[in-house]
Every structure is written in structure tokens, then in C-alpha cells.
Amino acid sequence: MPKDNPRHPNFPIPGGPEVRAKGWRQEALLRLMENVLSVGEDPDNLVVYAALGKAARNWPSHAMIVKTLLEMDENQTLVIQSGKPVGLLKTHAKAPLVIMANCNIVGQWAKAEVFYELERKGLICWGGLTAGAWQYIGSQGVIQGTYEIFMRIAEKRFAGSLAGRFILTAGLGGMGGAQPLAGRMAGAAILVVDIDAERARKRHEIGFLDEIAPDLDAALAMIDEAVAVKKAISIGLVGNAADIYPEIARRGITPDIVTDQTSAHDLVYGYVPKGMSLAEVKRLREEGPAQLMAASRASIADHVRAMLTFQGDGAEVFDNGNLIRTQAREGGVANAFDIPIFTEAYLRPLFSEAIGPFRWMALSGEASDIARIDDLVLEMFPDNFIVTNWIRLARENVPFEGLPARIAWLGHGERTRLAVAVNDLVAKGELKGPVTFSRDHLDAGAMAHPNIMTENMKDGSDAIADWPLINAMTMCASMADLVVIHSGGGGYAGYMTSAGVTIIADGTPEGAERLEHALTNDTSLGIIRYADAGYEIAEEAAQRGNVGYLPLG
Ligand code: NAD
């Protein structure tokens, strides 16, 4: 039975033993699409997160996807073009059930303005990364990613602990809303600014924000007090980051860590320029998008200048993947890229070994299934501190949203072993239903994004999009259940290409075969991508892991 969803009553959380489709694989993908809407920011408009990241192109497309998943056989493949189902092809039982290409625009035309025009004409939609591919697991993925970044900074700069440290950031939306919890879990005093009071209220209601400060003076006083006694706390402040950051800098206050997760990638539907009300922004989206873009860019320039001031004064400042430096540079801040990107600064050694954001969801809807898999992970990988630490913390601190799910940064071989063991548990009836495995697109072999994932690659291969395309083709050849090629929309148009994959542990021997091939090849390609770029860690991992790398010597 689906479960009630108090946040969005019209979008129940899927679950239960009833299989509505012709098999569990089709049912699984249907539940995943239902799930991303049940946890989405604005499901009435099919938006899952990041202002425009949609689960399907429009409601007729959604209805056709549902109907097709309910009626299709295992030897067919549903083809989806930017959120619109366009064909049901005869393939075979080992082929993917769903393949998608979302928001890929030919290079010369891949610009925000062209994307908006195509979107308005109903010809394309953006899938975020995991939204359009139905792989989003709610805030947990980004909570974990943000927590891990904070902990890497703790190791690098603060002797392993953020107790008594002040983090300043902005953005309490679909992804950014995870920051207050991640900061508190990392032990810091974190201040998160958002222009939208409703977003702050929501994060307070679910306990991610401890307090909402009435004004900046009060917010800074709360932070001071917490820092003095090394208390972990998360404070929200309603305001425009392009006003608040410069004001904090003007007062001569230097936070220990500064970042930002406003939707700066999108100058029309995301970022709110200073001096404008939300109502005015809404009006300009329709009536004056060019004016809005210019105003957003000017505000982002001020926002980033303040971040650079903090950096100059000794703060650890980083871009958390929202393109804020790129927008600022285009707005005249020539040195915006003095701020590093989080992937290069903190995570590249992990990606070089194909350790990345692997995740799974319990299709039964039962939290007990995830608890059983948590135990299994703790048994199987007792020496993997990043993973065991996260699972223990997440069990205590991270509420499930939608289908119960877990993320763990596992690498080559580990992912395959775990997934096959889970498939066994499903086969033995030790779980209440099948489990799906996927990963974020921001994973070793799956994303080319020269301003996020592949910035400053050792061999200069930042902008080469062959790798994610090879990844998607390999996943099709490796029997994955859903394979997708995504590109950027809104401000991300022209900036990236990525691939996503989902495989279903349905307890069958065929399921085990699919998991074995797809997961092993996925991480193999990740290691190969970094080994090919000259990263020694990857070259060693390639030798250890027998990944099929063909070095030219
Ligand atoms: P969202 O649209 O759901 O939320 C953005 C929030 O920013 C909103 O609450 C909005 O009110 C607020 N905001 C906009 N302009 C502001 C301003 N000037 N001052 C203060 N608040 C402002 O977006 P999201 O899903 O939370 O994603 C945020 C950004 O992070 C996006 O650019 C997204 O693509 C990016 N992102 C990056 C990664 C990564 O690579 N690490 C992961 C997830 C999301």
C-alpha cells in the first residue's frame, strides 16, 4: 500500500507488496518515478528540485510513462526524450527497460537562452541529475555529500574537528536545505541565509534548522555564543545573500568556512537579485527575463566578491557546484575562480578509486529493509570508516523521505559485493521487497563538467564529454535496468554531460547478473577515466582491481 504523504497529500509514497505492472522491474521504475515526486519541491508542476529539475516533461508525458510501465513486457524498452515518452521498442529481457536522453542540446546552441526557448515551446525539459532519472532519494544524498566535504575540510584545516567553527552559507532549497543538518552533524555552528521565508520555515519544521534568527545581529550573536562553547547549532536567516555576505565582511567578521547553495546556476528561475521581492522576480520571469538575468548576475558578482574577501581573510571558501563562480566571472569578477571547486579541493582522491555516492532504496517502503542492509554494510565493511561512520550517524540523524534509502560512498568491487548480497537477501525473503541501486551522476566515470566535476584535470581533459557517453553505452551493454544521458538546463546548459544508471535487485539470478556486470563495469570505467588522466591513485587502483584498463605505456 502507498503511504500517506503529509507534505504532498496528492503524491503518496509508494510501497507495499502489490505489483501493479507485469513484473517487479517495471514496477520498480514506476515506484521510483512516483517517489521523486513524493519528495519533490513542487510536484504539482513535476518539479523535484533546483527550480526546474523535472520528473517528466508535462502531465500527458507523465500519464503515458505510467501507462507504459504498467503495460510493458520485460523484452521491451521504453525510450524517453527529455521527459517525454517517444517509443516502446522490442528488445530482449537483458536490455534496459528504460533509456533516456534528457536536455542534450547541440554544442553551439547549448545556451541558457536557447534552453528557455525550447522549454517554453514544450520541446525539452531539464532533469536536474537524479530528478529526471527518478533516482533522487530526498535530502540524504546531499546531506551526506555536504557532511563529507565539511569533514574533509576539518581534516585539512581544523585538526579533524569543526567544534567551535563558524560556517556561513546560503540556500535552503531542495538540495541546499541539507546544509544546516550536515553542518550541525559535523559539529559546527552554521548560519544559512535564504531569501524565501517559507523555505526557512520548512527546514525549521523538519528540524534541520534549530532556530530562525529575526535579523543578522541576532544571528551573529547566536553563532558567537555557540562558537564560544563549541556547540553544534544550525541557524537560519531570511535575507538576500548578496546583501548579507558583504555586510558580514564589512563588519570584519571572518567565518571559518564559506560556501553557497543558492540556485545561482539559473539567473531567471533560480537566483533572486538583491533589492527585488519574490513577487517582482516572478513577474520578470515572464515579462523581462533579460533584465532579470542582468540583475541576478550583478548580485552574484557582489555575493562572490564578499566570498573572495572572506577567502583573503583566511576562511576556507569553496564553490559547492552551483556555478556561482562562472556567473560571477561573467558579471565582471575576474578572479572568481580563485575560489576552488569542492570536487578538486576535497574529493578527487576518492573519485580516483571510483569511491563515490552509491545509494539504494527499499521498494517495499519499509524502513526495516534499510535497517537490515545497514547491518549488512557494517558487517561487510567494518574497516571502511567513511561508510560505517555515515551509517551510524544517518541512522540517528537523517529522517527518511519518500522510499527509505541509504547512501554510502563505496568503491570498485565493494558496490558489486554489497548489491549481490542484497539480491540474495531479497531471494531468501529476508527483505520485504526488492531494492534498487543507483548512484549520483557526480561519480567517477559519469560526469564531464569542467566547472564542477572535471575542473583542472591533470591531463587537461576537463571538457571532454566522451566519458559519460561511454559510461551510458557501457551500462546498456551491461544489462542495467535504466540508463540515462543528461545534460544541463537553465544556466547549466552547455556546461555538462552526465550519465545515470539504476539496477534492480529483484532476488532473481538474472538480477544478480545485471548487478554484477553493471556495477563492476561502472566503477571500472571510473578508475579508467582517472588512470587515463594520469592520477597515480587510479593507476594503482586499476592494477589492484583488475578493471580492464589498457594503458598505452
Ligand atoms: P532550489 O532552487 O531548490 O533552492 C535554491 C534556494 O536559494 C531557494 O530556497 C531560494 O530562495 C534561494 N535563493 C535564491 N537566490 C538567493 C539569494 N540571492 N539569497 C538567498 N537565497 C537565495 O535549488 P537546490 O536544489 O537547493 O540547489 C541549489 C544549487 O546547488 C543549484 O545550483 C544546484 O544545481 C546545486 N547543486 C549542486 C550540487 C553539487 O554538485 N554539489 C548538488 C546539488 C545541488
Coordinates of C-alpha atoms and ligand atoms in Angstrom, one line a residue:
M1 CA 0.0 0.0 0.0
P2 CA 1.2 3.5 -0.8
K3 CA 1.7 5.6 2.4
D4 CA 0.2 9.0 3.2
N5 CA 2.4 11.9 2.4
P6 CA 1.6 14.8 4.7
R7 CA 3.9 17.2 2.7
H8 CA 2.2 16.5 -0.6
P9 CA -1.1 14.7 0.0
N10 CA -1.7 14.1 -3.7
F11 CA 1.6 12.3 -4.1
P12 CA 1.5 9.2 -1.8
I13 CA 4.8 7.5 -1.0
P14 CA 4.9 4.2 -3.0
G15 CA 5.4 0.9 -1.2
G16 CA 3.8 -2.5 -0.3
P17 CA 3.8 -5.9 -1.8
E18 CA 1.3 -5.3 -4.6
V19 CA 2.9 -5.4 -8.1
R20 CA 0.7 -3.4 -10.5
A21 CA 3.0 -3.8 -13.5
K22 CA 3.8 -7.0 -15.3
G23 CA 6.9 -7.6 -13.3
W24 CA 8.9 -6.2 -10.4
R25 CA 11.4 -4.5 -12.7
Q26 CA 8.7 -2.4 -14.4
E27 CA 7.0 -1.8 -11.0
A28 CA 10.3 -0.7 -9.5
L29 CA 10.9 2.0 -12.1
L30 CA 7.3 3.2 -11.7
R31 CA 7.7 3.4 -8.0
L32 CA 11.0 5.4 -8.5
M33 CA 9.1 8.0 -10.6
E34 CA 6.3 8.2 -8.0
N35 CA 9.0 8.5 -5.3
V36 CA 10.8 11.5 -6.8
L37 CA 7.5 13.4 -7.0
S38 CA 6.5 12.4 -3.4
V39 CA 9.7 14.0 -2.1
G40 CA 9.8 16.9 -4.7
E41 CA 9.7 20.6 -4.1
D42 CA 6.8 21.3 -6.4
P43 CA 5.3 18.1 -7.6
D44 CA 2.1 19.7 -9.0
N45 CA 4.4 21.2 -11.6
L46 CA 6.5 18.0 -11.8
V47 CA 9.5 19.8 -10.3
V48 CA 11.7 17.7 -8.0
Y49 CA 14.4 20.3 -7.1
A50 CA 16.7 23.1 -8.4
A51 CA 13.9 25.3 -9.7
L52 CA 13.3 23.4 -13.0
G53 CA 14.6 19.8 -12.4
K54 CA 11.6 17.8 -13.5
A55 CA 10.5 14.1 -13.3
A56 CA 8.7 14.3 -16.7
R57 CA 8.1 16.8 -19.5
N58 CA 4.5 17.5 -18.7
W59 CA 1.4 15.7 -17.3
P60 CA 0.4 14.0 -20.6
S61 CA 4.0 12.6 -20.8
H62 CA 3.8 11.5 -17.1
A63 CA 0.5 9.7 -17.8
M64 CA 1.9 7.9 -20.8
I65 CA 5.0 6.8 -18.9
V66 CA 2.9 5.4 -16.1
K67 CA 0.6 3.6 -18.6
T68 CA 3.6 2.2 -20.5
L69 CA 5.4 1.0 -17.4
L70 CA 2.2 -0.7 -16.2
E71 CA 1.7 -2.5 -19.6
M72 CA 5.1 -3.2 -21.0
D73 CA 6.8 -6.6 -21.1
E74 CA 10.3 -7.4 -20.0
N75 CA 11.6 -7.7 -23.5
Q76 CA 10.7 -4.1 -24.4
T77 CA 12.5 -0.8 -23.9
L78 CA 10.7 2.5 -23.2
V79 CA 12.5 5.4 -24.9
I80 CA 12.2 8.8 -23.2
Q81 CA 13.4 12.0 -24.8
S82 CA 13.7 14.9 -22.3
G83 CA 10.9 13.7 -20.1
K84 CA 8.6 12.7 -22.9
P85 CA 8.0 9.0 -23.8
V86 CA 8.5 8.7 -27.5
G87 CA 8.7 4.9 -28.2
L88 CA 8.3 1.4 -26.9
L89 CA 10.8 -0.8 -28.8
K90 CA 11.1 -4.5 -29.0
T91 CA 14.4 -5.5 -27.4
H92 CA 15.2 -8.5 -25.1
A93 CA 14.9 -9.4 -21.5
K94 CA 18.6 -8.4 -20.7
A95 CA 18.2 -4.9 -22.3
P96 CA 17.4 -1.9 -20.2
L97 CA 13.7 -1.3 -19.6
V98 CA 14.0 2.4 -19.9
I99 CA 16.6 4.5 -21.7
M100 CA 16.5 8.3 -21.6
A101 CA 18.3 11.3 -23.0
N102 CA 17.5 14.5 -21.2
C103 CA 18.2 18.0 -22.2
N104 CA 21.1 17.4 -24.6
I105 CA 21.4 20.4 -26.9
V106 CA 24.0 20.5 -29.7
G107 CA 27.1 22.4 -28.5
Q108 CA 26.9 25.6 -30.5
W109 CA 23.3 26.1 -29.3
A110 CA 23.7 24.8 -25.7
K111 CA 23.0 28.2 -24.0
A112 CA 20.6 29.2 -21.3
E113 CA 18.5 31.4 -23.6
V114 CA 18.1 28.5 -26.2
F115 CA 17.1 26.1 -23.4
Y116 CA 14.5 28.5 -22.0
E117 CA 13.0 29.0 -25.5
L118 CA 12.9 25.2 -26.2
E119 CA 11.4 24.7 -22.7
R120 CA 8.7 27.3 -23.3
K121 CA 7.9 25.6 -26.6
G122 CA 7.5 22.3 -24.7
L123 CA 10.3 20.6 -26.7
I124 CA 12.7 19.8 -23.9
C125 CA 12.9 19.6 -20.1
W126 CA 15.8 19.5 -17.7
G127 CA 16.0 16.6 -15.3
G128 CA 18.4 18.1 -12.8
L129 CA 20.6 15.0 -12.4
T130 CA 18.7 12.5 -10.4
A131 CA 15.2 14.1 -10.8
G132 CA 14.6 13.3 -14.4
A133 CA 16.2 9.8 -14.0
W134 CA 14.0 9.1 -10.9
Q135 CA 17.0 8.4 -8.7
Y136 CA 16.6 11.2 -6.2
I137 CA 16.5 9.9 -2.6
G138 CA 15.5 13.2 -0.9
S139 CA 18.0 15.2 1.1
Q140 CA 20.1 12.3 2.4
G141 CA 22.4 12.2 -0.7
V142 CA 23.2 15.8 -0.4
I143 CA 23.3 15.8 3.4
Q144 CA 26.0 13.0 3.2
G145 CA 27.9 14.8 0.4
T146 CA 27.9 18.1 2.3
Y147 CA 28.8 16.4 5.6
E148 CA 31.7 14.6 3.8
I149 CA 33.0 17.9 2.4
F150 CA 32.9 19.6 5.8
M151 CA 34.7 16.6 7.4
R152 CA 37.4 16.7 4.6
I153 CA 37.9 20.4 5.4
A154 CA 38.0 19.6 9.2
E155 CA 40.9 17.2 8.4
K156 CA 42.6 19.6 6.1
R157 CA 42.4 22.8 8.2
F158 CA 41.0 22.2 11.7
A159 CA 42.7 19.2 13.2
G160 CA 39.8 16.9 12.3
S161 CA 37.0 18.8 14.2
L162 CA 34.6 21.6 13.4
A163 CA 33.6 22.1 17.1
G164 CA 33.7 25.8 17.7
R165 CA 33.9 26.7 14.0
F166 CA 31.6 29.0 12.1
I167 CA 30.2 28.0 8.7
L168 CA 28.4 30.6 6.5
T169 CA 26.4 29.5 3.6
A170 CA 23.1 30.3 1.7
G171 CA 20.3 28.4 0.1
L172 CA 17.6 26.3 1.9
G173 CA 16.0 24.7 -1.2
G174 CA 15.7 21.1 -2.4
M175 CA 19.5 20.5 -2.1
G176 CA 20.8 23.4 -0.1
G177 CA 18.2 22.6 2.6
A178 CA 20.5 19.8 3.7
Q179 CA 23.3 22.2 4.7
P180 CA 22.1 23.1 8.2
L181 CA 21.8 19.4 9.2
A182 CA 25.1 18.5 7.6
G183 CA 26.9 21.4 9.3
R184 CA 25.4 20.5 12.7
M185 CA 26.2 16.8 12.3
A186 CA 29.8 17.9 11.5
G187 CA 29.8 19.7 14.9
A188 CA 29.9 23.3 13.6
A189 CA 27.8 26.5 14.2
I190 CA 26.3 27.0 10.8
L191 CA 24.4 30.1 9.5
V192 CA 22.3 29.6 6.4
V193 CA 20.8 32.6 4.5
D194 CA 17.7 32.2 2.3
I195 CA 15.6 34.9 0.7
D196 CA 12.4 32.8 0.9
A197 CA 10.9 32.7 4.5
E198 CA 8.8 29.7 3.5
R199 CA 11.9 27.7 2.7
A200 CA 13.4 28.6 6.0
R201 CA 10.2 27.7 7.8
K202 CA 10.1 24.3 6.2
R203 CA 13.7 23.4 7.2
H204 CA 12.9 24.6 10.7
E205 CA 9.7 22.5 10.8
I206 CA 11.6 19.3 10.0
G207 CA 14.4 20.0 12.5
F208 CA 17.2 20.7 10.1
L209 CA 17.4 24.3 11.3
D210 CA 17.5 24.7 15.1
E211 CA 16.5 28.4 15.0
I212 CA 15.5 31.1 12.6
A213 CA 17.1 34.4 13.7
P214 CA 15.0 37.5 13.4
D215 CA 17.8 39.6 12.0
L216 CA 21.6 39.5 11.2
D217 CA 22.6 40.9 14.6
A218 CA 20.7 38.2 16.4
A219 CA 22.0 35.5 14.0
L220 CA 25.6 36.6 14.6
A221 CA 25.1 36.7 18.4
M222 CA 23.7 33.1 18.3
I223 CA 26.7 32.0 16.3
D224 CA 29.1 33.8 18.6
E225 CA 27.6 32.1 21.7
A226 CA 27.7 28.7 20.1
V227 CA 31.3 29.0 18.9
A228 CA 32.4 30.1 22.4
V229 CA 31.1 26.9 24.0
K230 CA 31.8 24.7 20.9
K231 CA 28.1 23.9 20.5
A232 CA 26.9 22.5 17.2
I233 CA 23.9 24.6 16.0
S234 CA 22.1 25.5 12.8
I235 CA 20.7 29.0 12.4
G236 CA 18.5 30.2 9.5
L237 CA 18.3 33.9 8.4
V238 CA 15.9 35.3 5.9
G239 CA 17.7 37.7 3.6
N240 CA 19.5 38.1 0.4
A241 CA 23.0 36.5 0.4
A242 CA 24.2 39.3 -1.9
D243 CA 23.3 41.8 1.0
I244 CA 24.2 39.6 4.0
Y245 CA 27.6 38.3 2.9
P246 CA 29.0 41.7 2.1
E247 CA 27.6 43.1 5.4
I248 CA 29.3 40.3 7.4
A249 CA 32.5 41.1 5.5
R250 CA 32.1 44.8 6.1
R251 CA 31.8 44.2 9.9
G252 CA 35.2 42.5 9.7
I253 CA 33.9 39.1 10.7
T254 CA 35.5 36.1 9.0
P255 CA 33.7 32.8 9.2
D256 CA 35.9 29.6 9.2
I257 CA 34.2 28.1 6.2
V258 CA 32.1 29.9 3.5
T259 CA 30.2 28.4 0.6
D260 CA 26.8 28.9 -1.1
Q261 CA 24.0 26.8 -2.5
T262 CA 21.5 29.2 -3.8
S263 CA 20.4 28.2 -7.3
A264 CA 22.9 30.6 -8.8
H265 CA 23.2 28.4 -11.9
D266 CA 19.8 29.7 -13.1
L267 CA 19.7 33.5 -13.4
V268 CA 16.0 33.5 -14.3
Y269 CA 14.2 30.8 -12.4
G270 CA 16.7 30.3 -9.6
Y271 CA 18.7 33.2 -8.1
V272 CA 16.9 36.2 -6.6
P273 CA 18.7 39.5 -7.2
K274 CA 19.1 41.8 -4.2
G275 CA 16.5 44.6 -3.8
M276 CA 13.8 42.5 -5.5
S277 CA 10.8 40.9 -3.9
L278 CA 9.9 37.3 -4.8
A279 CA 6.7 38.7 -6.5
E280 CA 8.7 41.1 -8.7
V281 CA 11.1 38.2 -9.7
K282 CA 8.1 36.1 -10.6
R283 CA 6.7 38.9 -12.8
L284 CA 10.0 39.5 -14.5
R285 CA 10.4 35.8 -15.3
E286 CA 7.5 36.2 -17.7
E287 CA 7.9 39.9 -18.7
G288 CA 11.6 40.7 -18.6
P289 CA 13.9 37.6 -18.4
A290 CA 16.9 39.5 -19.9
Q291 CA 16.5 42.3 -17.2
L292 CA 16.3 39.6 -14.5
M293 CA 19.4 37.8 -15.8
A294 CA 21.4 41.0 -15.7
A295 CA 20.2 41.8 -12.2
S296 CA 21.0 38.3 -10.9
R297 CA 24.5 38.4 -12.4
A298 CA 25.2 41.8 -10.8
S299 CA 24.1 40.5 -7.4
I300 CA 26.1 37.3 -7.8
A301 CA 29.1 39.4 -8.5
D302 CA 28.7 41.2 -5.1
H303 CA 28.0 37.9 -3.4
V304 CA 31.2 36.4 -4.8
R305 CA 33.3 39.5 -4.1
A306 CA 32.3 39.0 -0.4
M307 CA 33.3 35.3 -0.6
L308 CA 36.7 36.4 -2.0
T309 CA 37.1 38.9 0.8
F310 CA 36.5 36.1 3.3
Q311 CA 39.0 33.9 1.4
G312 CA 41.6 36.7 1.6
D313 CA 41.0 37.0 5.3
G314 CA 41.7 33.3 5.8
A315 CA 38.4 31.5 5.5
E316 CA 38.1 28.1 3.7
V317 CA 35.9 29.1 0.8
F318 CA 34.6 26.8 -1.9
D319 CA 32.1 26.5 -4.7
N320 CA 29.6 23.8 -4.0
G321 CA 28.6 23.1 -7.5
N322 CA 26.1 25.8 -8.3
L323 CA 28.1 27.6 -10.9
I324 CA 28.3 30.8 -8.8
R325 CA 31.9 31.5 -9.8
T326 CA 31.1 31.1 -13.5
Q327 CA 28.2 33.6 -13.2
A328 CA 30.3 36.0 -11.2
R329 CA 33.1 35.9 -13.8
E330 CA 30.7 36.7 -16.5
G331 CA 29.4 39.5 -14.2
G332 CA 32.9 41.0 -14.1
V333 CA 34.6 39.3 -11.2
A334 CA 37.8 38.4 -13.0
N335 CA 39.3 36.4 -10.1
A336 CA 36.1 34.4 -9.2
F337 CA 38.0 31.2 -9.9
D338 CA 40.4 31.9 -7.1
I339 CA 37.7 30.0 -5.2
P340 CA 38.2 26.3 -5.7
I341 CA 35.6 23.8 -6.6
F342 CA 34.8 21.2 -3.9
T343 CA 35.5 18.2 -6.2
E344 CA 39.0 19.1 -6.9
A345 CA 39.7 20.6 -3.5
Y346 CA 38.4 17.7 -1.4
L347 CA 37.1 14.6 -3.3
R348 CA 39.3 13.8 -6.3
P349 CA 41.4 11.2 -4.5
L350 CA 38.2 9.3 -3.7
F351 CA 36.9 9.5 -7.2
S352 CA 40.2 8.3 -8.5
E353 CA 39.4 5.0 -6.8
A354 CA 35.8 5.1 -8.0
I355 CA 34.6 5.8 -4.5
G356 CA 31.5 7.9 -4.8
P357 CA 27.9 8.4 -3.9
F358 CA 26.4 5.0 -4.3
R359 CA 22.8 4.6 -3.0
W360 CA 19.9 2.2 -2.6
M361 CA 16.2 2.4 -2.0
A362 CA 13.8 -0.1 -0.4
L363 CA 10.8 -0.6 -2.8
S364 CA 8.7 -2.1 -0.1
G365 CA 8.6 1.3 1.6
E366 CA 9.7 -0.4 4.8
A367 CA 12.4 1.2 7.0
S368 CA 13.2 -2.2 8.3
D369 CA 14.7 -3.2 4.9
I370 CA 17.2 -0.4 5.1
A371 CA 18.0 -1.2 8.7
R372 CA 18.8 -4.8 7.6
I373 CA 21.0 -3.5 4.8
D374 CA 22.7 -1.0 7.2
D375 CA 23.6 -4.0 9.4
L376 CA 24.9 -5.9 6.4
V377 CA 27.1 -3.0 5.3
L378 CA 28.5 -2.7 8.9
E379 CA 29.3 -6.4 8.8
M380 CA 30.8 -6.4 5.3
F381 CA 32.9 -3.2 5.5
P382 CA 33.9 -2.8 9.2
D383 CA 37.2 -1.0 8.3
N384 CA 35.7 1.5 5.9
F385 CA 35.4 4.5 8.3
I386 CA 33.7 6.9 5.9
V387 CA 30.9 4.4 5.3
T388 CA 30.4 3.0 8.8
N389 CA 30.6 6.5 10.3
W390 CA 27.9 7.7 7.9
I391 CA 25.6 4.8 8.5
R392 CA 25.8 5.2 12.3
L393 CA 25.2 9.0 12.0
A394 CA 22.5 8.7 9.4
R395 CA 20.5 6.2 11.5
E396 CA 20.4 8.7 14.3
N397 CA 20.0 11.9 12.5
V398 CA 18.6 11.6 9.0
P399 CA 14.9 11.0 8.6
F400 CA 13.7 9.0 5.6
E401 CA 11.9 11.0 2.9
G402 CA 9.8 9.0 0.5
L403 CA 11.0 5.5 -0.1
P404 CA 13.5 4.6 2.7
A405 CA 17.0 4.9 1.2
R406 CA 20.7 4.9 2.2
I407 CA 23.7 6.4 0.6
A408 CA 27.3 5.2 1.2
W409 CA 30.5 6.1 -0.6
L410 CA 31.5 2.7 -1.7
G411 CA 34.0 1.9 -4.4
H412 CA 35.0 -0.6 -7.0
G413 CA 34.2 -4.2 -6.0
E414 CA 32.5 -3.1 -2.8
R415 CA 29.4 -1.9 -4.6
T416 CA 29.1 -5.1 -6.6
R417 CA 29.6 -7.3 -3.5
L418 CA 27.0 -5.4 -1.5
A419 CA 24.4 -5.3 -4.2
V420 CA 24.7 -9.1 -4.9
A421 CA 24.5 -9.8 -1.2
V422 CA 21.3 -7.7 -1.0
N423 CA 19.9 -9.5 -4.0
D424 CA 20.4 -12.7 -2.0
L425 CA 18.5 -11.3 0.9
V426 CA 15.6 -10.5 -1.4
A427 CA 15.8 -14.0 -2.8
K428 CA 15.6 -15.5 0.7
G429 CA 12.7 -13.4 1.7
E430 CA 14.7 -11.6 4.3
L431 CA 13.7 -8.2 3.0
K432 CA 10.1 -7.1 2.4
G433 CA 10.6 -6.2 -1.2
P434 CA 13.2 -5.6 -4.0
V435 CA 15.8 -2.9 -3.7
T436 CA 17.1 -0.5 -6.4
F437 CA 20.7 0.5 -6.7
S438 CA 21.9 3.7 -8.3
R439 CA 24.4 6.5 -7.8
D440 CA 24.6 10.2 -8.2
H441 CA 25.7 11.3 -11.7
L442 CA 28.5 13.1 -10.0
D443 CA 30.5 9.9 -9.9
A444 CA 33.9 8.9 -11.2
G445 CA 33.3 7.9 -14.8
A446 CA 29.9 9.5 -15.2
M447 CA 30.2 13.2 -15.5
A448 CA 32.0 15.8 -17.6
H449 CA 31.5 19.2 -16.1
P450 CA 34.5 21.5 -16.4
N451 CA 33.3 23.8 -13.7
I452 CA 32.4 21.1 -11.2
M453 CA 33.5 17.5 -11.6
T454 CA 36.3 17.7 -14.1
E455 CA 37.8 21.1 -13.3
N456 CA 41.6 21.2 -13.6
M457 CA 42.0 17.5 -14.6
K458 CA 45.7 16.5 -14.6
D459 CA 45.8 16.0 -18.3
G460 CA 43.6 18.9 -19.3
S461 CA 40.7 16.7 -20.4
D462 CA 38.1 18.8 -18.4
A463 CA 35.7 19.5 -21.3
I464 CA 35.7 16.1 -23.0
A465 CA 32.2 14.6 -22.8
D466 CA 33.2 11.2 -24.2
W467 CA 33.5 9.6 -20.8
P468 CA 29.8 9.9 -19.6
L469 CA 28.7 8.9 -23.1
I470 CA 30.9 5.8 -22.9
N471 CA 29.5 5.2 -19.4
A472 CA 25.9 5.2 -20.6
M473 CA 26.7 2.9 -23.5
T474 CA 28.6 0.5 -21.3
M475 CA 25.6 0.5 -18.8
C476 CA 23.3 -0.5 -21.7
A477 CA 25.7 -3.2 -22.7
S478 CA 25.9 -4.4 -19.1
M479 CA 22.2 -5.1 -18.6
A480 CA 21.3 -2.1 -16.4
D481 CA 17.6 -1.5 -15.9
L482 CA 17.5 2.2 -16.6
V483 CA 20.2 4.2 -18.3
V484 CA 20.2 8.0 -18.9
I485 CA 22.3 10.6 -20.6
H486 CA 21.7 14.0 -19.1
S487 CA 22.9 17.5 -20.0
G488 CA 22.4 20.8 -18.3
G489 CA 19.4 23.1 -18.5
G490 CA 18.9 26.7 -17.4
G491 CA 22.3 28.1 -16.5
Y492 CA 23.9 24.7 -16.8
A493 CA 23.1 24.5 -20.5
G494 CA 26.3 23.9 -22.3
Y495 CA 28.3 23.2 -19.1
M496 CA 28.0 19.5 -18.6
T497 CA 27.1 16.0 -19.7
S498 CA 26.4 13.1 -17.3
A499 CA 25.2 9.6 -17.2
G500 CA 22.9 7.8 -14.7
V501 CA 22.1 4.2 -14.0
T502 CA 19.7 2.2 -12.0
I503 CA 19.7 -1.6 -11.4
I504 CA 17.1 -3.6 -9.5
A505 CA 17.9 -6.3 -7.0
D506 CA 14.7 -8.3 -7.5
G507 CA 16.1 -11.5 -6.0
T508 CA 16.4 -13.4 -9.2
P509 CA 19.6 -14.9 -10.7
E510 CA 19.2 -12.5 -13.7
G511 CA 19.1 -9.6 -11.2
A512 CA 22.4 -10.8 -9.7
E513 CA 23.9 -11.0 -13.2
R514 CA 22.7 -7.4 -14.0
L515 CA 24.1 -6.1 -10.7
E516 CA 27.4 -7.9 -11.2
H517 CA 28.0 -6.6 -14.7
A518 CA 26.7 -3.1 -14.5
L519 CA 28.1 -2.1 -11.1
T520 CA 31.5 -3.7 -11.8
N521 CA 31.8 -2.0 -15.2
D522 CA 30.5 1.3 -13.9
T523 CA 33.3 1.6 -11.3
S524 CA 35.9 0.1 -13.6
L525 CA 35.2 2.9 -16.1
G526 CA 35.5 5.4 -13.2
I527 CA 39.0 4.1 -12.4
I528 CA 40.0 4.0 -16.0
R529 CA 38.8 7.6 -16.5
Y530 CA 41.2 8.9 -13.8
A531 CA 44.0 6.5 -14.7
D532 CA 43.8 7.7 -18.2
A533 CA 44.1 11.3 -16.9
G534 CA 47.3 10.4 -15.1
Y535 CA 46.2 10.1 -11.5
E536 CA 48.5 7.7 -9.8
I537 CA 45.9 6.6 -7.2
A538 CA 43.8 5.5 -10.1
E539 CA 46.7 3.7 -11.9
E540 CA 47.3 1.7 -8.7
A541 CA 43.6 1.0 -8.3
A542 CA 43.5 -0.2 -11.9
Q543 CA 46.2 -2.7 -11.2
R544 CA 44.7 -3.9 -7.9
G545 CA 41.2 -4.0 -9.1
N546 CA 41.7 -5.7 -12.5
V547 CA 39.4 -3.3 -14.2
G548 CA 40.4 -4.0 -17.8
Y549 CA 42.4 -0.8 -18.3
L550 CA 44.5 -0.7 -21.4
P551 CA 47.4 1.7 -20.7
L552 CA 49.4 2.7 -23.8
G553 CA 52.6 2.8 -21.7
Ligands
NAD1 P1 16.5 25.3 -5.2 O1 16.1 26.1 -6.3 O2 15.5 24.3 -4.6 O3 16.8 26.3 -3.9 C1 17.6 27.4 -4.1 C2 17.4 28.3 -2.9 O4 18.2 29.5 -3.0 C3 15.9 28.8 -2.7 O5 15.5 28.5 -1.4 C4 16.0 30.3 -3.0 O6 15.0 31.0 -2.2 C5 17.4 30.6 -2.5 N1 17.9 31.8 -3.1 C6 18.0 32.2 -4.4 N2 18.6 33.4 -4.5 C7 19.0 33.8 -3.3 C8 19.7 34.9 -2.8 N3 20.2 35.8 -3.6 N4 20.0 34.9 -1.5 C9 19.5 34.0 -0.6 N5 18.8 32.9 -1.1 C10 18.6 32.8 -2.4 O7 17.9 24.7 -5.5 P2 18.6 23.4 -4.8 O8 18.0 22.2 -5.3 O9 18.7 23.6 -3.4 O10 20.1 23.5 -5.5 C11 20.9 24.7 -5.2 C12 22.1 24.7 -6.1 O11 23.0 23.7 -5.8 C13 21.7 24.5 -7.6 O12 22.5 25.4 -8.4 C14 22.1 23.1 -7.8 O13 22.2 22.7 -9.1 C15 23.3 23.0 -7.0 N6 23.7 21.6 -6.5 C16 25.0 21.2 -6.6 C17 25.3 20.0 -6.1 C18 26.7 19.6 -6.2 O14 27.3 19.5 -7.2 N7 27.4 19.5 -5.0 C19 24.4 19.1 -5.6 C20 23.1 19.6 -5.5 C21 22.7 20.8 -6.0

